[in-house]
CSV table of C-alpha atoms and ligand atoms in Angstrom, one decimal:
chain,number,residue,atom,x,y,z
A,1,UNK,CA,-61.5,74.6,-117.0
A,2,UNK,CA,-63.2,75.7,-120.2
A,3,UNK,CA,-61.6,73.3,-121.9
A,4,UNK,CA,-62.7,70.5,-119.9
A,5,UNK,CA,-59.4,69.5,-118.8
A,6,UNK,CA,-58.5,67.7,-122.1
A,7,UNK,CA,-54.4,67.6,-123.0
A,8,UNK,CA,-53.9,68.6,-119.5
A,9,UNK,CA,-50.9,65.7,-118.3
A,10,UNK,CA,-50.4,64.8,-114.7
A,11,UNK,CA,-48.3,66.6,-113.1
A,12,UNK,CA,-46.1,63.2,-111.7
A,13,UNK,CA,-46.1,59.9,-113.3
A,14,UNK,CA,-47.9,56.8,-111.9
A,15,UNK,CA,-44.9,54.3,-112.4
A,16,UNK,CA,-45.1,50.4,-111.6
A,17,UNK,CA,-42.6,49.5,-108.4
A,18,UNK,CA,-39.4,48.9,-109.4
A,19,UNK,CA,-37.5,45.4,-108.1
A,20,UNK,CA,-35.0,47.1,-106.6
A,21,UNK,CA,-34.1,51.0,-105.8
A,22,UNK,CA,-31.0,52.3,-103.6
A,23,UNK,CA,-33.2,54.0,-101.3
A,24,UNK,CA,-37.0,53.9,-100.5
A,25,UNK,CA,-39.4,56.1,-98.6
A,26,UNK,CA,-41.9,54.5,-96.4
A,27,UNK,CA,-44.6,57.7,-96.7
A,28,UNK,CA,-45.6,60.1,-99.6
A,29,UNK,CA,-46.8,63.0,-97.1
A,30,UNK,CA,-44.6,66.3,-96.9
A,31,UNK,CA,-41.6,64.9,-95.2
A,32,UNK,CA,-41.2,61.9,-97.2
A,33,UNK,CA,-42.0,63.8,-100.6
A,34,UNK,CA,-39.2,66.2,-99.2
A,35,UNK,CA,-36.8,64.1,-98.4
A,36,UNK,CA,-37.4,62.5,-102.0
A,37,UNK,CA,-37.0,66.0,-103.4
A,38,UNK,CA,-33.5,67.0,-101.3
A,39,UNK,CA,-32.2,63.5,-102.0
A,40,UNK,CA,-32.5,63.6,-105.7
A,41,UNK,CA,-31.4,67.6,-105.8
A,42,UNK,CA,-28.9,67.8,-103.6
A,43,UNK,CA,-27.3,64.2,-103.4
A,44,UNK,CA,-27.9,63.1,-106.9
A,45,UNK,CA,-29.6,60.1,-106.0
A,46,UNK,CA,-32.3,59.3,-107.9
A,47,UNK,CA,-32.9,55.7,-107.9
A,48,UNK,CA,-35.4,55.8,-105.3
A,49,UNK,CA,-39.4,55.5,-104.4
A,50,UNK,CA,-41.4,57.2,-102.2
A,51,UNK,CA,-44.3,54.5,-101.2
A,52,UNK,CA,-47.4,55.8,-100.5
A,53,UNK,CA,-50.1,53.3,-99.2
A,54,UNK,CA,-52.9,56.1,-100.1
A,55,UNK,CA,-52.7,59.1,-102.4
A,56,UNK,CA,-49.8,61.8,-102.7
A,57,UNK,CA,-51.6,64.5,-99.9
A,58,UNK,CA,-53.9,61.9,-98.1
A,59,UNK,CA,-52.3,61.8,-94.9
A,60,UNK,CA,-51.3,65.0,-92.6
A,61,UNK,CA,-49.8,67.2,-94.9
A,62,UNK,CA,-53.4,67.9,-96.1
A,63,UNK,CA,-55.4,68.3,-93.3
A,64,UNK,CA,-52.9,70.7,-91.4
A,65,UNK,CA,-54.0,74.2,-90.3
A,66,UNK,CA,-50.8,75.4,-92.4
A,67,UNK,CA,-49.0,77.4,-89.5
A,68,UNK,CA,-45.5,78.1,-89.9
A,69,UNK,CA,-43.3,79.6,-88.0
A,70,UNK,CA,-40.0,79.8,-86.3
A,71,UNK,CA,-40.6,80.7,-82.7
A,72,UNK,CA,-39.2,77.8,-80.9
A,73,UNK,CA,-37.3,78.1,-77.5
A,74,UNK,CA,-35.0,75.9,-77.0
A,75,UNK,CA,-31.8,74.9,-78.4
A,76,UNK,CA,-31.8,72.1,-80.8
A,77,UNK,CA,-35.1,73.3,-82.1
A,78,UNK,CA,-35.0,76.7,-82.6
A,79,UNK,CA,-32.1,76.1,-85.1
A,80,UNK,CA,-33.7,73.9,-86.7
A,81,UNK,CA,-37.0,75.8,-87.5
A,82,UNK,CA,-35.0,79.1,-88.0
A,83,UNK,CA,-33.3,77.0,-91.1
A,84,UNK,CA,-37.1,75.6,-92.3
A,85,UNK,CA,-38.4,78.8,-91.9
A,86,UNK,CA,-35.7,80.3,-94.6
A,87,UNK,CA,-36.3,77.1,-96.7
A,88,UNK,CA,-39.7,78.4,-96.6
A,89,UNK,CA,-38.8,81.6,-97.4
A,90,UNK,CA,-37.2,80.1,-100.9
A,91,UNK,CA,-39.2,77.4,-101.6
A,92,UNK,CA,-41.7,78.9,-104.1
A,93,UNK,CA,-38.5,79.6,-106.0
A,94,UNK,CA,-36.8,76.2,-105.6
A,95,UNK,CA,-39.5,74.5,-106.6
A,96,UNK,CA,-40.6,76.5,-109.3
A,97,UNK,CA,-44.5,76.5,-107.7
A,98,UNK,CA,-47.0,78.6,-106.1
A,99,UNK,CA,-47.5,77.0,-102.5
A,100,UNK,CA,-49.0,80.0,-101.4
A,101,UNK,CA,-46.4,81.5,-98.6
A,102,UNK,CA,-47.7,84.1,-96.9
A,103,UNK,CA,-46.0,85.6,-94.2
A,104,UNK,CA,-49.0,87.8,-92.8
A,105,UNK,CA,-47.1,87.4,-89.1
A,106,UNK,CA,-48.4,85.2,-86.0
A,107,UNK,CA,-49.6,86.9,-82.7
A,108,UNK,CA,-49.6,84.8,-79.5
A,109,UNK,CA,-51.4,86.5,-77.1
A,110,UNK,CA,-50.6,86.4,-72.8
A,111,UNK,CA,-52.7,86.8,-70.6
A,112,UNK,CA,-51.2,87.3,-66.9
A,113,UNK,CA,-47.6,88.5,-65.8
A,114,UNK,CA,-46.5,85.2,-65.8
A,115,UNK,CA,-47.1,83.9,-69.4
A,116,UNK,CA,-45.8,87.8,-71.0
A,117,UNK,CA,-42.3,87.0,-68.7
A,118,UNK,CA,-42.5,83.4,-70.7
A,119,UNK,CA,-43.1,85.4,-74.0
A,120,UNK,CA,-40.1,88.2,-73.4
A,121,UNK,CA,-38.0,84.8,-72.7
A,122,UNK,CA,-39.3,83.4,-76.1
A,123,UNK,CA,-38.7,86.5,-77.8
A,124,UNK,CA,-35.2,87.0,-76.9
A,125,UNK,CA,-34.3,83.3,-77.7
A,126,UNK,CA,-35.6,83.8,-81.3
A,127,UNK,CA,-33.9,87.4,-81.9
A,128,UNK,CA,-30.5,85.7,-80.6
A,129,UNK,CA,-31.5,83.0,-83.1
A,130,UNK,CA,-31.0,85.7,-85.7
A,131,UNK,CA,-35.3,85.7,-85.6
A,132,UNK,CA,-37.5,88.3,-85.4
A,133,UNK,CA,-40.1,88.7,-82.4
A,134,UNK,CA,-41.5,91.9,-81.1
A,135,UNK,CA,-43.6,92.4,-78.0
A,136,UNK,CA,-47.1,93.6,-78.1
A,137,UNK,CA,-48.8,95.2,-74.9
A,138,UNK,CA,-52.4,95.6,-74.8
A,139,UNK,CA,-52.9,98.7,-77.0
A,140,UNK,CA,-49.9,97.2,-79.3
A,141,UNK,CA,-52.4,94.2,-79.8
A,142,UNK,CA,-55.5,96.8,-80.2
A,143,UNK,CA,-54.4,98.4,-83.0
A,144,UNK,CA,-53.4,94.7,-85.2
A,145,UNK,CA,-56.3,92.9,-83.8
A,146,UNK,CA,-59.8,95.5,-83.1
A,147,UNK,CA,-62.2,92.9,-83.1
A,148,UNK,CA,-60.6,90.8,-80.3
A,149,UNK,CA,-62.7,91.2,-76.4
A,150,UNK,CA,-59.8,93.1,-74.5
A,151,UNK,CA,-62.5,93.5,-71.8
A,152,UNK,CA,-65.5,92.0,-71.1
A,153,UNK,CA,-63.9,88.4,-70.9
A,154,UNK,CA,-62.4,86.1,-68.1
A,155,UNK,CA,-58.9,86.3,-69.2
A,156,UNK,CA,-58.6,90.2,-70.4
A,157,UNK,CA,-55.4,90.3,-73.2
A,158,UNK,CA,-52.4,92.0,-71.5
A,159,UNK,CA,-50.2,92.2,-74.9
A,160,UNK,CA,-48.7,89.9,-77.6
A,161,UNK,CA,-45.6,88.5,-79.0
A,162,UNK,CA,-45.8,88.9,-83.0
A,163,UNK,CA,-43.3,87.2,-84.9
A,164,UNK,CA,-43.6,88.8,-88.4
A,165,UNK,CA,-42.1,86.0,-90.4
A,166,UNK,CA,-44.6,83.5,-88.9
A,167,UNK,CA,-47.9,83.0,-91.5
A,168,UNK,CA,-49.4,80.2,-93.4
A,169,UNK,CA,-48.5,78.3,-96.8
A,170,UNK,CA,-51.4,76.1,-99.1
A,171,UNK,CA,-50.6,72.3,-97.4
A,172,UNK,CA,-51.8,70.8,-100.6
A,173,UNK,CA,-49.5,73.2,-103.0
A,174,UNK,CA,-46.9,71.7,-101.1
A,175,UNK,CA,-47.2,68.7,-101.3
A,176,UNK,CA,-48.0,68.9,-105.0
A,177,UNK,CA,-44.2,70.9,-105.4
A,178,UNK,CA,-42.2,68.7,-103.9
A,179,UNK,CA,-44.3,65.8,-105.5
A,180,UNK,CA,-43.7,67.1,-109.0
A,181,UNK,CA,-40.0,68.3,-108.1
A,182,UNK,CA,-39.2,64.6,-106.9
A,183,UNK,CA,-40.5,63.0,-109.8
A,184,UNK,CA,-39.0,65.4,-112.5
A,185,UNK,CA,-36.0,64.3,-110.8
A,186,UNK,CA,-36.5,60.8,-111.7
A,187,UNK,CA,-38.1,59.7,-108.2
A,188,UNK,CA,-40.5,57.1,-108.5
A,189,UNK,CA,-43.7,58.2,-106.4
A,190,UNK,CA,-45.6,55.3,-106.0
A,191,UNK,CA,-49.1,55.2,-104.8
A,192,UNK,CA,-51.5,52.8,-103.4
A,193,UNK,CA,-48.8,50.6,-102.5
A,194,UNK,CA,-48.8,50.3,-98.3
A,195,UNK,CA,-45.5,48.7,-97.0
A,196,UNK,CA,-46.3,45.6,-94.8
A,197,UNK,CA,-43.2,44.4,-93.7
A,198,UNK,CA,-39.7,45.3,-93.4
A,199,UNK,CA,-37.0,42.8,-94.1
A,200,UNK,CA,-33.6,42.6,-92.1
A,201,UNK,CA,-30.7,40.2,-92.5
A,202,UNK,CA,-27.7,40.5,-90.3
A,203,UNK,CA,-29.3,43.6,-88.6
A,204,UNK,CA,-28.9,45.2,-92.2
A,205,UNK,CA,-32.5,46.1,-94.4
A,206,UNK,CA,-32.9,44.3,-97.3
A,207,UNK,CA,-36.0,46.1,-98.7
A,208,UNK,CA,-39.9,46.2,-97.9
A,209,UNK,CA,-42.9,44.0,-98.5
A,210,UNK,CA,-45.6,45.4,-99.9
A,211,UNK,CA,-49.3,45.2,-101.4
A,212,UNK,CA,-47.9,45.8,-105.0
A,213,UNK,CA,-44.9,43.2,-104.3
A,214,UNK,CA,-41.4,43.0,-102.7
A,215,UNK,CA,-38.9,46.1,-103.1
A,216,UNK,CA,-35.2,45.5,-102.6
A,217,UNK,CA,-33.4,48.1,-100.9
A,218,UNK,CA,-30.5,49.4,-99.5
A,219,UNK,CA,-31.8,52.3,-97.4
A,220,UNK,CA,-35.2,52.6,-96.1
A,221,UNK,CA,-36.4,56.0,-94.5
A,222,UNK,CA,-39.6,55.2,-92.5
A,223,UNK,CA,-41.3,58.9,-92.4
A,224,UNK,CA,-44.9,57.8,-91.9
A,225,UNK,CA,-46.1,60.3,-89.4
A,226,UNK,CA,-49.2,58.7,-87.5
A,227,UNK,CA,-48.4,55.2,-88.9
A,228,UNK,CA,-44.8,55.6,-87.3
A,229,UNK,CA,-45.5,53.6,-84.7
A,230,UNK,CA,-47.3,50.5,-86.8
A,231,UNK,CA,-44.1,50.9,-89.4
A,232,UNK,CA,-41.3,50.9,-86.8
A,233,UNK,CA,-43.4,47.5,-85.1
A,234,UNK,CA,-42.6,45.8,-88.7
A,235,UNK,CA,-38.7,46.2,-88.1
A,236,UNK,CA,-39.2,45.1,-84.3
A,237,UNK,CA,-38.9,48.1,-82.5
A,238,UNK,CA,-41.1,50.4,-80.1
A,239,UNK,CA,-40.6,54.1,-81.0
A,240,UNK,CA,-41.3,56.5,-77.7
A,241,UNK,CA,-44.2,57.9,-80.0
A,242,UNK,CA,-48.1,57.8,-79.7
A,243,UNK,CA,-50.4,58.2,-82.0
A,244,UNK,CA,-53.2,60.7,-81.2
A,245,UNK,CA,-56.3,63.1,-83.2
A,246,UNK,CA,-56.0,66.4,-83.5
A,247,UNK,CA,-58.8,68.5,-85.0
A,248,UNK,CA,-59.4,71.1,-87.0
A,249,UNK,CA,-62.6,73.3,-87.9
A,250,UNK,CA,-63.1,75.6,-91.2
A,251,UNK,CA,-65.9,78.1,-91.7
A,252,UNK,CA,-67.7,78.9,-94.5
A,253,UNK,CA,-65.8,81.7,-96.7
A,254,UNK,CA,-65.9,85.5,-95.7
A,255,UNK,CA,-64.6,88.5,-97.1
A,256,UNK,CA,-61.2,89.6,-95.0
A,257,UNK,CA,-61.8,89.6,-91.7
A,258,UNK,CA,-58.6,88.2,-89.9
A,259,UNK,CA,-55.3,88.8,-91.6
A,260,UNK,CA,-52.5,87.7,-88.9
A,261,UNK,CA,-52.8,83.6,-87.1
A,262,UNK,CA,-53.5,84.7,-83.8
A,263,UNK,CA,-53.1,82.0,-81.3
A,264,UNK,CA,-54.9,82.2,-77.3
A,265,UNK,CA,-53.1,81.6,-74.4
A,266,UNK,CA,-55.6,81.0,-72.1
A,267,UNK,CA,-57.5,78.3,-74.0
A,268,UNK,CA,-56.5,76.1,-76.9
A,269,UNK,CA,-57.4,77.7,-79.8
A,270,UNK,CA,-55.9,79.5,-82.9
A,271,UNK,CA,-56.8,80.6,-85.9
A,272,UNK,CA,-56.3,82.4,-89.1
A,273,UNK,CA,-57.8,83.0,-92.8
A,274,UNK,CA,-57.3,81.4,-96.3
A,275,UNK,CA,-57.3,82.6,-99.1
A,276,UNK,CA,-60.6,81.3,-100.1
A,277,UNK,CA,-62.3,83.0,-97.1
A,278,UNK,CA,-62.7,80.3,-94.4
A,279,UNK,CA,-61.7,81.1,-91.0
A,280,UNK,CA,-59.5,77.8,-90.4
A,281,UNK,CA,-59.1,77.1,-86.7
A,282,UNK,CA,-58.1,74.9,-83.9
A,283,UNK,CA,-57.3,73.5,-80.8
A,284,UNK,CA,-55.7,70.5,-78.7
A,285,UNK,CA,-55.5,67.2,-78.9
A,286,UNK,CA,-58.2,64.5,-77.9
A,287,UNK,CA,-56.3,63.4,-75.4
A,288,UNK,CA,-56.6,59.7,-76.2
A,289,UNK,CA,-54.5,57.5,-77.9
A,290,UNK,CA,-56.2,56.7,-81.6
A,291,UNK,CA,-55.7,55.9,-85.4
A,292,UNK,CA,-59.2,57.1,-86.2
A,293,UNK,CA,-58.6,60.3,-88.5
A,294,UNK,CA,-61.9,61.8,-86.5
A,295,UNK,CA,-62.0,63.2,-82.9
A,296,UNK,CA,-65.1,63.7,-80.6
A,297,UNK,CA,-67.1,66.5,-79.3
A,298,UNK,CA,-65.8,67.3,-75.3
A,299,UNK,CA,-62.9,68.9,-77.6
A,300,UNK,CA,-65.0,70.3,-80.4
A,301,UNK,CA,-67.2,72.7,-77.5
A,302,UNK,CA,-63.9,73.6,-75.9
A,303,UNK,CA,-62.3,75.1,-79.2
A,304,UNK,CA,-65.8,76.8,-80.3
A,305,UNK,CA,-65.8,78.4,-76.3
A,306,UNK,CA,-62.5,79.5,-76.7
A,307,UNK,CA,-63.1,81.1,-79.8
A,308,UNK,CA,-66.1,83.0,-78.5
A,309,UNK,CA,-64.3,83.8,-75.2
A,310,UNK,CA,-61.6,85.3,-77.5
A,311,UNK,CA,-63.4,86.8,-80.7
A,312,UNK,CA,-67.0,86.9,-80.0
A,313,UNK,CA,-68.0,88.0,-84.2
A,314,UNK,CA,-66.7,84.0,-84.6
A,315,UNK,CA,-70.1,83.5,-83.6
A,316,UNK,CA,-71.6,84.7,-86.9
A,317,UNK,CA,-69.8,82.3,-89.1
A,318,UNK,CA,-71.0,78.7,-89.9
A,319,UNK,CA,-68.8,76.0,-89.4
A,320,UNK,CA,-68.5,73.8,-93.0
A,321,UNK,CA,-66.6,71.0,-91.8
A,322,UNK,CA,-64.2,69.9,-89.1
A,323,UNK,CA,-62.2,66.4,-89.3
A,324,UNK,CA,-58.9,65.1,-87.7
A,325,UNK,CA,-55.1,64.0,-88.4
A,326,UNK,CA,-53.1,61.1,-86.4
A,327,UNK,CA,-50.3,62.8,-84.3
A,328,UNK,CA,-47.1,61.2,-83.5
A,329,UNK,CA,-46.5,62.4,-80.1
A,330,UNK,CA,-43.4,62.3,-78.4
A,331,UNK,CA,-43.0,62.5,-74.8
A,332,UNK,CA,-41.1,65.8,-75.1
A,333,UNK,CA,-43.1,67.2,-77.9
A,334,UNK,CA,-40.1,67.4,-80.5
A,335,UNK,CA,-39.1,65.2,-83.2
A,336,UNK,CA,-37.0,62.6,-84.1
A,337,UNK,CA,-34.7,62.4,-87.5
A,338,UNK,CA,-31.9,59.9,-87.2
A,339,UNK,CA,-30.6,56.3,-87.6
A,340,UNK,CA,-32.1,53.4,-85.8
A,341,UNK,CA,-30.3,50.0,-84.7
A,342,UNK,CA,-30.9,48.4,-88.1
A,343,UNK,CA,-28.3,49.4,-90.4
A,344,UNK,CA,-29.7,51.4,-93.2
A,345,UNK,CA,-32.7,51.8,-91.7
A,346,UNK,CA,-33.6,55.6,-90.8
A,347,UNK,CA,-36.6,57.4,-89.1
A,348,UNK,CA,-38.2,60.4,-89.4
A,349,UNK,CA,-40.8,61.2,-87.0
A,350,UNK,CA,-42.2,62.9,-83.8
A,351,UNK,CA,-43.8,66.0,-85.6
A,352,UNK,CA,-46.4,66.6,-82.7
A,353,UNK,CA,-48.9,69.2,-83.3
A,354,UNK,CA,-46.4,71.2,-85.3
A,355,UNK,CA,-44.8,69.1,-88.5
A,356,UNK,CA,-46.2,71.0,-91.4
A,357,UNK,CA,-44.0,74.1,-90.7
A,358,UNK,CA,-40.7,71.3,-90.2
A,359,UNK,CA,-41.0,69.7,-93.6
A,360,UNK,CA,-38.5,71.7,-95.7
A,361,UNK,CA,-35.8,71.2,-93.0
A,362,UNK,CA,-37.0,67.8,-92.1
A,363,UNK,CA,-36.9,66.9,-95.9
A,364,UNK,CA,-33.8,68.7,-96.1
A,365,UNK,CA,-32.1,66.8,-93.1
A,366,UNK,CA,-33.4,63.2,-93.4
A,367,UNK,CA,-32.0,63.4,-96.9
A,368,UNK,CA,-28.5,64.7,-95.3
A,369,UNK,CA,-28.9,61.7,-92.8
A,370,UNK,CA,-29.9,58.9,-95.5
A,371,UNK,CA,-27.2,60.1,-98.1
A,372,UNK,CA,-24.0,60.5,-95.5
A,373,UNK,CA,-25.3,58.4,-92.6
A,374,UNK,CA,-24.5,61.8,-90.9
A,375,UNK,CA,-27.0,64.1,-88.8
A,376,UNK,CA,-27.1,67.0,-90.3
A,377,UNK,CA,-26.1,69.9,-88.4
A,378,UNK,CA,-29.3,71.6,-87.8
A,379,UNK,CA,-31.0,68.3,-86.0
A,380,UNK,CA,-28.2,66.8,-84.4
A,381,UNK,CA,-30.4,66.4,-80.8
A,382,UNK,CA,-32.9,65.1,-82.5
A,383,UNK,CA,-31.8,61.6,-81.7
A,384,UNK,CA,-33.7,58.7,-80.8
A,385,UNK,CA,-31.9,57.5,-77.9
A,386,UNK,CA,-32.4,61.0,-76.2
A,387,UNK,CA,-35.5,58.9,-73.6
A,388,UNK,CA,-32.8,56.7,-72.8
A,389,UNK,CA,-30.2,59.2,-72.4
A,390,UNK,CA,-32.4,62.2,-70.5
A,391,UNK,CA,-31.0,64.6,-72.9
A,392,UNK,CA,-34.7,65.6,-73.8
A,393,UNK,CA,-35.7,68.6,-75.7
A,394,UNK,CA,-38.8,69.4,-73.6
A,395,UNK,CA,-40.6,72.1,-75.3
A,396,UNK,CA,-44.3,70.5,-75.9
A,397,UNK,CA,-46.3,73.6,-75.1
A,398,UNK,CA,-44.9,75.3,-78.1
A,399,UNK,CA,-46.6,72.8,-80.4
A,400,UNK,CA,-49.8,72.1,-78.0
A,401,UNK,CA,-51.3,75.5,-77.8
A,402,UNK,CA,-50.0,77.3,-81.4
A,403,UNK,CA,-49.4,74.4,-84.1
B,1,LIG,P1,-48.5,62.6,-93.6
B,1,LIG,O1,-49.1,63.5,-94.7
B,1,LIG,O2,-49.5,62.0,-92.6
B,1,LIG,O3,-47.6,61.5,-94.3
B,1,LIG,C1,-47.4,60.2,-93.8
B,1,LIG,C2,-47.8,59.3,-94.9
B,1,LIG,O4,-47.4,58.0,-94.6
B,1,LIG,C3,-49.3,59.2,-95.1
B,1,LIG,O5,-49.6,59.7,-96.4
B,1,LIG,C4,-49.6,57.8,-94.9
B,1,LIG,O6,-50.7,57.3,-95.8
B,1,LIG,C5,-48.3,57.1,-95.2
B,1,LIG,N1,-48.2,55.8,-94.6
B,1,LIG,C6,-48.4,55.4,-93.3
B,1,LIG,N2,-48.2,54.1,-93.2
B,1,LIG,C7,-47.8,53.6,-94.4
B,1,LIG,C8,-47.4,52.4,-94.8
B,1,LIG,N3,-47.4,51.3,-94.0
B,1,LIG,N4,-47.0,52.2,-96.1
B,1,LIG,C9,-47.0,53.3,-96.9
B,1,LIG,N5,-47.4,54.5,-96.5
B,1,LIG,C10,-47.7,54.7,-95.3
B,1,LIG,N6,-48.3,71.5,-88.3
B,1,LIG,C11,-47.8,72.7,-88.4
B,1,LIG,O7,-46.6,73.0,-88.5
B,1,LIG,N7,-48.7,73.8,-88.4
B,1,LIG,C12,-50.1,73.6,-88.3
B,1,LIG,O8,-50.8,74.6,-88.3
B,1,LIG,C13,-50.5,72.3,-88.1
B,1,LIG,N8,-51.8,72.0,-87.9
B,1,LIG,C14,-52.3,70.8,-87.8
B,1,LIG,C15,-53.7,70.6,-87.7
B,1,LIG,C16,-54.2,69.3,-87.7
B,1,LIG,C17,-55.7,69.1,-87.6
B,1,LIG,C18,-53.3,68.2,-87.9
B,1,LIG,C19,-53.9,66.8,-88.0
B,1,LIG,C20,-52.0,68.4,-88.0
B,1,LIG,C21,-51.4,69.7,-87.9
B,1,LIG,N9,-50.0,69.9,-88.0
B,1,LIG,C22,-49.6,71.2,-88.1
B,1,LIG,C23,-49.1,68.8,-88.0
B,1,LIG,C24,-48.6,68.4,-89.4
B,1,LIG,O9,-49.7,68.3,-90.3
B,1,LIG,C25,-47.9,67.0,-89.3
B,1,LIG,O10,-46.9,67.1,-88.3
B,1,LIG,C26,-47.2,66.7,-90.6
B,1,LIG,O11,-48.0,66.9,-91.8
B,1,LIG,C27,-46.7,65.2,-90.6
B,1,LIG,O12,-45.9,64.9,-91.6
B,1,LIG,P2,-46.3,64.4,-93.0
B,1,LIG,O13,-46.8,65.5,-93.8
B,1,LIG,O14,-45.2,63.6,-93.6
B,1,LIG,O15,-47.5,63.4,-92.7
């Protein structure tokens, strides 16, 4: 800083679109920048683009609340989140850069018989998983969590399910790694430049229109979140996916106050610390189909009275800022990674509420899937046929009520 930034070098290059690359990536947001990364590291293919019609870090993957965790129930997704949560565990490593893991361990919190037998059933799933989960009763909670109302509230706490390796990572940071690990590898992120058609001949992709020009390509991985609807429409089809807000709220910064995520059962709202000092919290979605990247206020008073319900000191603090993402909901609430009836055209999409923690392994897996045509192992139901098959993967609350 003292030095007024002078000699400092970007930290990825700002290449012109190439003609023609063997693969492109329709979306430069954690998913697509990971796939780049795991395509290029552990394929070897590195004559591809990542197209980003924004910046690197304008979409999602910077205006998450930065949960991760690997508590999911069912099969077909808890494998798959057990494997991103080890990714996580390694990724600082791997890509040589400080995203700012921090596994300070999530408690969800029950409130009745019924929702602790659901969170013994969640528990055991992730300890056979190979996991970890332990069960909190009330006085188990106490002693993490003080400043909670046990009480003098509606819904009085009855215990807790912590999952130690659960915690939060810097969105941005990761972005950033994977960003400068892609392009070190020779991957050509290229901003600014919003894909605006997709060509097919002979049900086979040719390669992408764009606002910087034509690309030619072999293999084109749509991974465009929100927009994942709007892309998929450019190659004729109707994804089982819509696009709604979800907002977030930060606080101005305190000294440490809260140092687990701690999520509520009987309201929708969550909430944890960063590093800088802001309480960084949340809720559910608008509940209205939307592209705006703003909600409205019916859901901003039902996150603030949850919060006091919960924690009344939240009170105290001043909210800075709150703003919203576009979700790509699926009618099951989990994701899709796999071909699509255009050959050598893939898609990557369905995160729900709950993507950021899923972009190692969904980086990891649509680069399996684009370089052998293969599912990988890990997110093999993850298919998009599964609405017209009835082999769903229902587990929505998991996203809804703890991101
Ligand atoms: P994005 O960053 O949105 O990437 C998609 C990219 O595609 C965008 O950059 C967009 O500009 C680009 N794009 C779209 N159309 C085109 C086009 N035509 N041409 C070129 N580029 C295009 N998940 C968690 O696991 N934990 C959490 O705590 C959590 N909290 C959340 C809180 C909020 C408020 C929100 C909004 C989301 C939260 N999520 C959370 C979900 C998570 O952020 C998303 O599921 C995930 O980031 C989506 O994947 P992505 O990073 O690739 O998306």
């Amino acid at each position: 800083g003292l030095a007024g930034n002078r000699g400092w070098r970007g930290m990825w290059r700002d290449p012109a679109p190439k003609p023609e690359y063997d693969a492109v990536i329709i979306g430069g947001g954690g998913h697509g920048l990971a796939t780049a990364y795991y395509l290029a590291k552990t394929f070897g293919l590195t004559n591809i683009a990542v197209l980003e019609k924004g910046h690197i870090g304008s979409g999602n993957i910077g205006r998450n609340t930065t949960i991760v965790r690997a508590n999911y129930f069912l099969p077909g997704n808890s494998e798959f989140y057990s494997h991103s949560l080890k990714l996580w565990e390694g990724l600082e490593a791997d890509l040589n850069y400080n995203v700012m893991h921090s596994q300070r361990g999530l408690i969800n919190l029950f409130h009745s018989d019924g929702q602790r037998d659901a969170f013994v059933r969640r528990g055991n799933a992730m300890i056979n998983q190979g996991d970890d989960a332990i069960l909190l009763d009330r006085e188990g909670v106490r002693e993490h969590l003080p400043y909670l109302d046990f009480e003098q509230t509606r819904f009085p706490i009855y215990g807790g399910l912590l999952h130690p390796r659960g915690g939060t990572a810097r969105h941005d940071a990761v972005a950033w790694g994977y960003a400068r690990g892609a392009d070190r590898r020779g991957v050509d992120l290229i901003q600014n430049c919003e894909v605006t058609g997709i060509d097919i001949e002979n049900g086979r992709v040719t390669g992408v229109q764009t606002t910087r020009g034509a690309i030619r390509a072999k293999k084109v991985g749509m991974v465009a979140a929100g927009r994942s609807g709007q892309v998929a429409a450019m190659a004729g089809m109707r994804l089982p996916v819509e696009s709604h807000i979800l907002q977030a709220f930060v606080t101005e910064g305190l000294k440490p106050v809260i140092d687990h995520v701690i999520s509520f059962g009987m309201g929708h709202f969550y909430i944890s610390q960063s590093d800088k000092g802001g309480l960084v919290f949340g809720g559910d979605l608008d509940f209205y189909a939307s592209y705006a990247s703003r909600g409205n206020l019916p859901m901003v008073e039902h996150v603030m009275e949850a919060g006091m319900t919960l924690m009344p000191m939240i009170g105290r603090a001043k909210v800075l800022r709150s703003w919203g993402g576009i979700m790509d909901m699926t009618p099951d609430g989990s994701p899709i990674i796999d071909r699509t009836p255009v050959e050598g055209l893939y898609v990557d999409c369905g995160w729900n509420y709950g993507g950021f923690k899923a972009v190692p392994a969904s980086g990891w897996c649509m680069a399996h899937l684009m370089a052998t045509d293969q599912p990988h192992e890990v997110a093999r139901r993850f298919r998009l046929d599964r609405f017209a098959t009835g082999h769903l993967l229902d587990e929505e609350g998991t996203g809804s009520q703890h991101n």
